[in-house]
C-alpha cells in the first residue's frame, strides 16, 4: 500500500511488492529514477554480477529482483532475459515519472510492456516451430545416477591433470 502512494506508476507496471523491493534496495525513489534500465534489471543480483566480472566464464545475470514478476518467472528460460530487459526499461520510465513529474502514465507503460511480451513470445514460438530453438533443457535429476555411496549427488568426476592427493 505504501508503494501505491510512493510510486504509483511502478506499482501499476510491476506490482506493488516488486516496486517496494526495488525502492528499498536502492534507498529512495529519486536514486532509483536516475539509474539506467540495465542497472534496474540486475538489482538484487549483485553477487552474480561481480562473480561474472571476476571470471568471464561465468554467465552474467539476466535478472535480479524483477524475476519475481509473473511474466518473467513463468516464461521459458530462453526469453527471460528479453522480457526482463523490457520490464526494466518500462520500470525506468515509471520511476522517472514517479520521482520527477508525478504524471499518471502507468497504464500506458503497462500496455506497452504487455504488447512487447506478446511480441517476444510470438517470436519465440516462430523460432521454436522453425527448429531454431530446441526444447527447454530440464534440470539434471541426480537421482538417476548410479550412486555408489555418494548419497544424492552424482559420483565425483576424476581429475587426470594432477596427481592424486596424499593422505
CSV table of C-alpha atoms in Angstrom, one decimal:
chain,number,residue,atom,x,y,z
A,1,UNK,CA,0.0,0.0,0.0
A,2,UNK,CA,2.9,2.3,0.7
A,3,UNK,CA,4.3,1.6,-2.8
A,4,UNK,CA,1.0,2.6,-4.3
A,5,UNK,CA,1.3,6.0,-2.7
A,6,UNK,CA,5.1,6.5,-3.2
A,7,UNK,CA,5.5,5.1,-6.7
A,8,UNK,CA,2.0,4.5,-8.3
A,9,UNK,CA,3.3,4.1,-11.8
A,10,UNK,CA,5.9,1.5,-10.8
A,11,UNK,CA,3.2,-0.3,-8.8
A,12,UNK,CA,0.9,-0.5,-11.8
A,13,UNK,CA,3.7,-1.7,-14.1
A,14,UNK,CA,5.4,-4.3,-11.9
A,15,UNK,CA,3.1,-4.7,-8.9
A,16,UNK,CA,3.4,-3.0,-5.5
A,17,UNK,CA,5.6,-5.7,-4.0
A,18,UNK,CA,8.3,-5.5,-6.7
A,19,UNK,CA,8.2,-1.7,-6.7
A,20,UNK,CA,8.6,-1.6,-2.9
A,21,UNK,CA,11.5,-4.1,-3.1
A,22,UNK,CA,13.3,-2.0,-5.8
A,23,UNK,CA,12.9,1.3,-3.9
A,24,UNK,CA,14.0,-0.3,-0.6
A,25,UNK,CA,17.0,-2.0,-2.3
A,26,UNK,CA,18.3,1.3,-3.8
A,27,UNK,CA,17.3,3.5,-0.8
A,28,UNK,CA,15.0,6.1,-2.4
A,29,UNK,CA,12.8,6.7,-5.4
A,30,UNK,CA,15.0,9.5,-6.6
A,31,UNK,CA,18.1,7.3,-6.6
A,32,UNK,CA,16.1,4.6,-8.5
A,33,UNK,CA,14.9,7.2,-11.0
A,34,UNK,CA,18.5,8.2,-12.0
A,35,UNK,CA,19.6,4.6,-12.5
A,36,UNK,CA,19.8,3.2,-16.1
A,37,UNK,CA,17.5,0.4,-17.1
A,38,UNK,CA,20.4,-2.1,-17.2
A,39,UNK,CA,21.1,-1.5,-13.6
A,40,UNK,CA,17.5,-1.8,-12.6
A,41,UNK,CA,17.4,-5.1,-14.4
A,42,UNK,CA,20.2,-6.7,-12.3
A,43,UNK,CA,19.3,-5.1,-8.9
A,44,UNK,CA,19.4,-7.9,-6.4
A,45,UNK,CA,21.8,-10.0,-8.4
A,46,UNK,CA,25.0,-8.1,-7.5
A,47,UNK,CA,26.8,-11.2,-6.2
A,48,UNK,CA,26.2,-13.0,-9.6
A,49,UNK,CA,27.2,-9.8,-11.5
A,50,UNK,CA,30.5,-9.4,-9.7
A,51,UNK,CA,31.2,-13.1,-10.0
A,52,UNK,CA,30.8,-12.7,-13.8
A,53,UNK,CA,33.1,-9.6,-13.8
A,54,UNK,CA,35.7,-11.5,-11.9
A,55,UNK,CA,35.5,-14.6,-14.1
A,56,UNK,CA,34.3,-14.2,-17.6
A,57,UNK,CA,33.5,-17.9,-17.9
A,58,UNK,CA,30.5,-17.3,-15.5
A,59,UNK,CA,27.5,-16.1,-17.4
A,60,UNK,CA,26.1,-12.6,-16.5
A,61,UNK,CA,22.8,-12.4,-14.6
A,62,UNK,CA,19.7,-11.7,-16.6
A,63,UNK,CA,17.5,-10.5,-13.8
A,64,UNK,CA,17.5,-9.8,-10.1
A,65,UNK,CA,14.5,-8.7,-8.0
A,66,UNK,CA,12.4,-8.3,-11.1
A,67,UNK,CA,12.5,-12.1,-11.6
A,68,UNK,CA,9.6,-12.2,-9.2
A,69,UNK,CA,7.3,-10.7,-11.8
A,70,UNK,CA,4.9,-13.3,-13.1
A,71,UNK,CA,5.7,-12.6,-16.8
A,72,UNK,CA,9.4,-13.4,-16.2
A,73,UNK,CA,9.2,-16.2,-13.8
A,74,UNK,CA,6.7,-18.2,-15.8
A,75,UNK,CA,8.3,-17.7,-19.2
A,76,UNK,CA,10.7,-20.1,-20.9
A,77,UNK,CA,14.4,-19.7,-20.0
A,78,UNK,CA,15.5,-18.6,-23.4
A,79,UNK,CA,13.3,-15.5,-23.4
A,80,UNK,CA,13.5,-14.4,-19.8
A,81,UNK,CA,16.4,-12.1,-20.5
A,82,UNK,CA,14.4,-10.2,-23.2
A,83,UNK,CA,11.4,-9.9,-21.0
A,84,UNK,CA,13.5,-8.8,-18.0
A,85,UNK,CA,15.1,-6.1,-20.2
A,86,UNK,CA,11.7,-4.9,-21.5
A,87,UNK,CA,10.4,-4.7,-17.9
A,88,UNK,CA,13.5,-2.9,-16.7
A,89,UNK,CA,13.0,-0.3,-19.5
A,90,UNK,CA,9.4,0.3,-18.5
A,91,UNK,CA,10.2,0.4,-14.8
A,92,UNK,CA,12.9,3.0,-15.6
A,93,UNK,CA,10.3,5.2,-17.3
A,94,UNK,CA,7.8,4.7,-14.5
A,95,UNK,CA,10.4,5.6,-11.8
A,96,UNK,CA,11.3,8.8,-13.6
A,97,UNK,CA,7.7,9.7,-13.9
A,98,UNK,CA,7.0,9.0,-10.2
A,99,UNK,CA,10.1,10.8,-8.9
A,100,UNK,CA,10.1,13.9,-11.1
A,101,UNK,CA,6.8,14.6,-12.8
A,102,UNK,CA,4.1,12.6,-10.9
A,103,UNK,CA,2.3,12.1,-14.2
A,104,UNK,CA,0.0,9.0,-14.1
A,105,UNK,CA,1.4,7.1,-17.1
A,106,UNK,CA,1.5,3.7,-15.5
A,107,UNK,CA,-1.4,2.2,-17.5
A,108,UNK,CA,0.1,3.2,-20.8
A,109,UNK,CA,3.5,1.8,-19.8
A,110,UNK,CA,1.9,-1.4,-18.7
A,111,UNK,CA,0.1,-1.8,-22.0
A,112,UNK,CA,3.4,-1.2,-23.9
A,113,UNK,CA,5.1,-3.8,-21.8
A,114,UNK,CA,2.3,-6.4,-22.3
A,115,UNK,CA,2.4,-5.8,-26.1
A,116,UNK,CA,6.2,-6.2,-26.0
A,117,UNK,CA,5.9,-9.5,-24.1
A,118,UNK,CA,3.4,-10.8,-26.6
A,119,UNK,CA,5.8,-9.9,-29.4
A,120,UNK,CA,8.7,-11.7,-27.7
A,121,UNK,CA,6.6,-14.8,-27.1
A,122,UNK,CA,5.4,-14.8,-30.8
A,123,UNK,CA,9.0,-14.6,-32.0
A,124,UNK,CA,9.9,-17.4,-29.6
A,125,UNK,CA,7.0,-19.6,-30.9
A,126,UNK,CA,8.0,-18.9,-34.6
A,127,UNK,CA,11.7,-19.8,-33.8
A,128,UNK,CA,10.7,-22.9,-32.0
A,129,UNK,CA,8.5,-24.0,-34.9
A,130,UNK,CA,11.3,-23.5,-37.3
A,131,UNK,CA,13.6,-25.6,-35.1
A,132,UNK,CA,16.0,-22.7,-34.3
A,133,UNK,CA,15.3,-23.2,-30.6
A,134,UNK,CA,15.4,-26.7,-29.2
A,135,UNK,CA,13.2,-27.9,-26.3
A,136,UNK,CA,13.9,-26.5,-22.9
A,137,UNK,CA,16.6,-28.4,-21.1
A,138,UNK,CA,15.3,-30.0,-17.9
A,139,UNK,CA,17.3,-29.6,-14.8
A,140,UNK,CA,19.5,-32.6,-14.1
A,141,UNK,CA,17.9,-35.2,-11.9
A,142,UNK,CA,20.7,-36.6,-9.9
A,143,UNK,CA,18.6,-39.4,-8.5
A,144,UNK,CA,19.0,-41.3,-11.8
A,145,UNK,CA,22.7,-41.7,-11.3
A,146,UNK,CA,24.2,-44.9,-10.0
A,147,UNK,CA,25.2,-43.6,-6.6
A,148,UNK,CA,28.0,-45.7,-5.2
A,149,UNK,CA,27.9,-44.4,-1.6
A,150,UNK,CA,27.6,-40.8,-2.7
A,151,UNK,CA,24.2,-40.0,-1.3
A,152,UNK,CA,22.0,-37.8,-3.6
A,153,UNK,CA,24.8,-36.4,-5.7
A,154,UNK,CA,26.5,-38.0,-8.7
A,155,UNK,CA,29.9,-39.6,-8.5
A,156,UNK,CA,32.8,-37.2,-8.4
A,157,UNK,CA,34.5,-36.5,-11.7
A,158,UNK,CA,38.1,-37.8,-11.7
A,159,UNK,CA,40.7,-35.2,-12.5
A,160,UNK,CA,43.6,-36.5,-14.5
A,161,UNK,CA,45.5,-33.3,-14.9
A,162,UNK,CA,47.2,-33.6,-11.5
A,163,UNK,CA,48.3,-36.4,-9.3
A,164,UNK,CA,46.0,-37.8,-6.6
A,165,UNK,CA,46.1,-36.3,-3.2
A,166,UNK,CA,48.3,-37.9,-0.5
A,167,UNK,CA,46.6,-38.6,2.8
